[in-house]
Short mmCIF file of C-alpha atoms in Angstrom, two decimals:
data_model
loop_
_atom_site.label_atom_id
_atom_site.label_comp_id
_atom_site.label_asym_id
_atom_site.label_seq_id
_atom_site.Cartn_x
_atom_site.Cartn_y
_atom_site.Cartn_z
CA MET A 1 52.76 104.57 168.35
CA ASN A 2 52.34 108.09 170.11
CA ALA A 3 55.33 109.85 170.89
CA TYR A 4 54.60 109.87 175.01
CA ASP A 5 53.85 105.99 174.34
CA THR A 6 57.51 105.24 173.31
CA ILE A 7 59.04 107.41 175.82
CA LYS A 8 58.58 106.29 179.02
CA LYS A 9 60.66 108.79 181.59
CA PRO A 10 63.56 110.07 181.58
CA VAL A 11 66.65 108.41 184.00
CA ILE A 12 67.29 110.08 187.01
CA SER A 13 71.17 109.25 187.69
CA GLU A 14 74.27 111.08 188.43
CA LYS A 15 75.50 109.21 184.89
CA SER A 16 72.76 110.94 183.00
CA TYR A 17 72.90 114.22 184.74
CA ALA A 18 76.73 114.56 183.64
CA GLY A 19 75.51 113.55 179.87
CA MET A 20 73.04 116.59 179.55
CA ASP A 21 76.11 119.08 179.75
CA ARG A 22 77.25 117.50 176.48
CA GLY A 23 73.71 117.09 175.17
CA VAL A 24 73.02 113.40 175.61
CA TYR A 25 69.77 112.51 177.11
CA THR A 26 68.97 109.22 178.45
CA PHE A 27 65.31 107.91 178.64
CA TRP A 28 63.31 104.69 179.47
CA VAL A 29 61.51 103.60 176.42
CA GLU A 30 59.02 101.09 175.22
CA PRO A 31 60.96 97.84 174.52
CA ALA A 32 59.48 97.26 171.12
CA ALA A 33 60.68 100.74 170.04
CA THR A 34 63.05 101.22 167.38
CA LYS A 35 65.81 103.69 167.22
CA THR A 36 63.79 105.36 164.42
CA ASP A 37 60.66 105.57 166.80
CA ILE A 38 62.57 106.95 169.53
CA LYS A 39 64.21 109.95 167.24
CA ASN A 40 60.73 110.47 166.12
CA ALA A 41 59.16 110.94 169.21
CA VAL A 42 61.70 112.95 171.43
CA GLN A 43 61.60 115.50 168.36
CA GLN A 44 57.79 115.57 168.24
CA ALA A 45 57.61 115.89 172.25
CA PHE A 46 60.27 118.36 173.05
CA GLY A 47 60.79 120.24 169.74
CA VAL A 48 64.52 119.56 169.39
CA THR A 49 67.06 118.06 166.47
CA VAL A 50 68.10 114.39 167.29
CA VAL A 51 71.63 113.36 165.65
CA LYS A 52 72.05 110.20 167.18
CA VAL A 53 70.19 107.41 169.32
CA GLY A 54 71.72 104.49 171.09
CA THR A 55 69.81 101.89 173.00
CA PHE A 56 70.49 98.94 174.99
CA ASN A 57 68.49 96.35 176.56
CA VAL A 58 68.89 96.42 180.81
CA LEU A 59 68.05 92.71 181.85
CA GLY A 60 65.68 92.66 185.06
CA LYS A 61 67.25 92.02 188.55
CA MET A 62 66.75 89.14 190.56
CA LYS A 63 64.89 89.58 193.95
CA ARG A 64 64.44 87.41 196.81
CA THR A 65 61.45 87.20 199.45
CA GLY A 66 62.31 84.71 201.76
CA LYS A 67 62.62 81.40 199.96
CA PHE A 68 61.10 82.42 196.82
CA GLU A 69 63.09 84.18 193.79
CA GLY A 70 61.64 86.50 191.23
CA ARG A 71 62.88 88.88 188.31
CA ARG A 72 62.19 92.38 187.75
CA PRO A 73 60.56 93.10 184.20
CA ASN A 74 63.51 93.48 181.59
CA ARG A 75 63.46 97.73 180.45
CA LYS A 76 65.12 99.21 177.57
CA LYS A 77 67.00 102.78 177.63
CA ALA A 78 68.16 104.98 174.96
CA MET A 79 70.43 107.36 174.85
CA VAL A 80 69.96 110.42 172.41
CA LYS A 81 72.25 113.08 171.29
CA LEU A 82 70.78 116.49 170.59
CA ALA A 83 72.15 118.93 167.72
CA GLU A 84 74.97 121.45 168.88
CA GLY A 85 73.72 123.69 171.13
CA GLN A 86 70.11 122.42 171.92
CA LYS A 87 68.83 121.12 175.21
CA ILE A 88 65.59 120.13 176.72
CA ASP A 89 64.22 123.04 178.95
CA ALA A 90 61.82 120.38 180.52
CA LEU A 91 64.63 118.39 181.77
CA GLN A 92 67.01 121.24 182.81
CA GLY A 93 64.94 121.92 186.26
CA LEU A 94 65.89 118.25 187.36
CA VAL A 95 69.55 118.75 187.57
#
């Protein structure tokens, strides 16, 4: 699996921006990806050293259109902690 297939996009939220100051970055990732896959993908894509990876599955929301109900797709989120003093420059402009 390619690094860019594993990492889909960064999470854009106030909570994820607050983590960037501490060296913790949050990404939406491929649901089948393991912690080792995510670690290798971030290191390869951004050229940084990953210390810790935490993942959790996000259940899709229930949505209604009239009388019909449906569910958005389930997703997987990964929180990646970088080594002390490192940062991802590509994501610093988003803050």
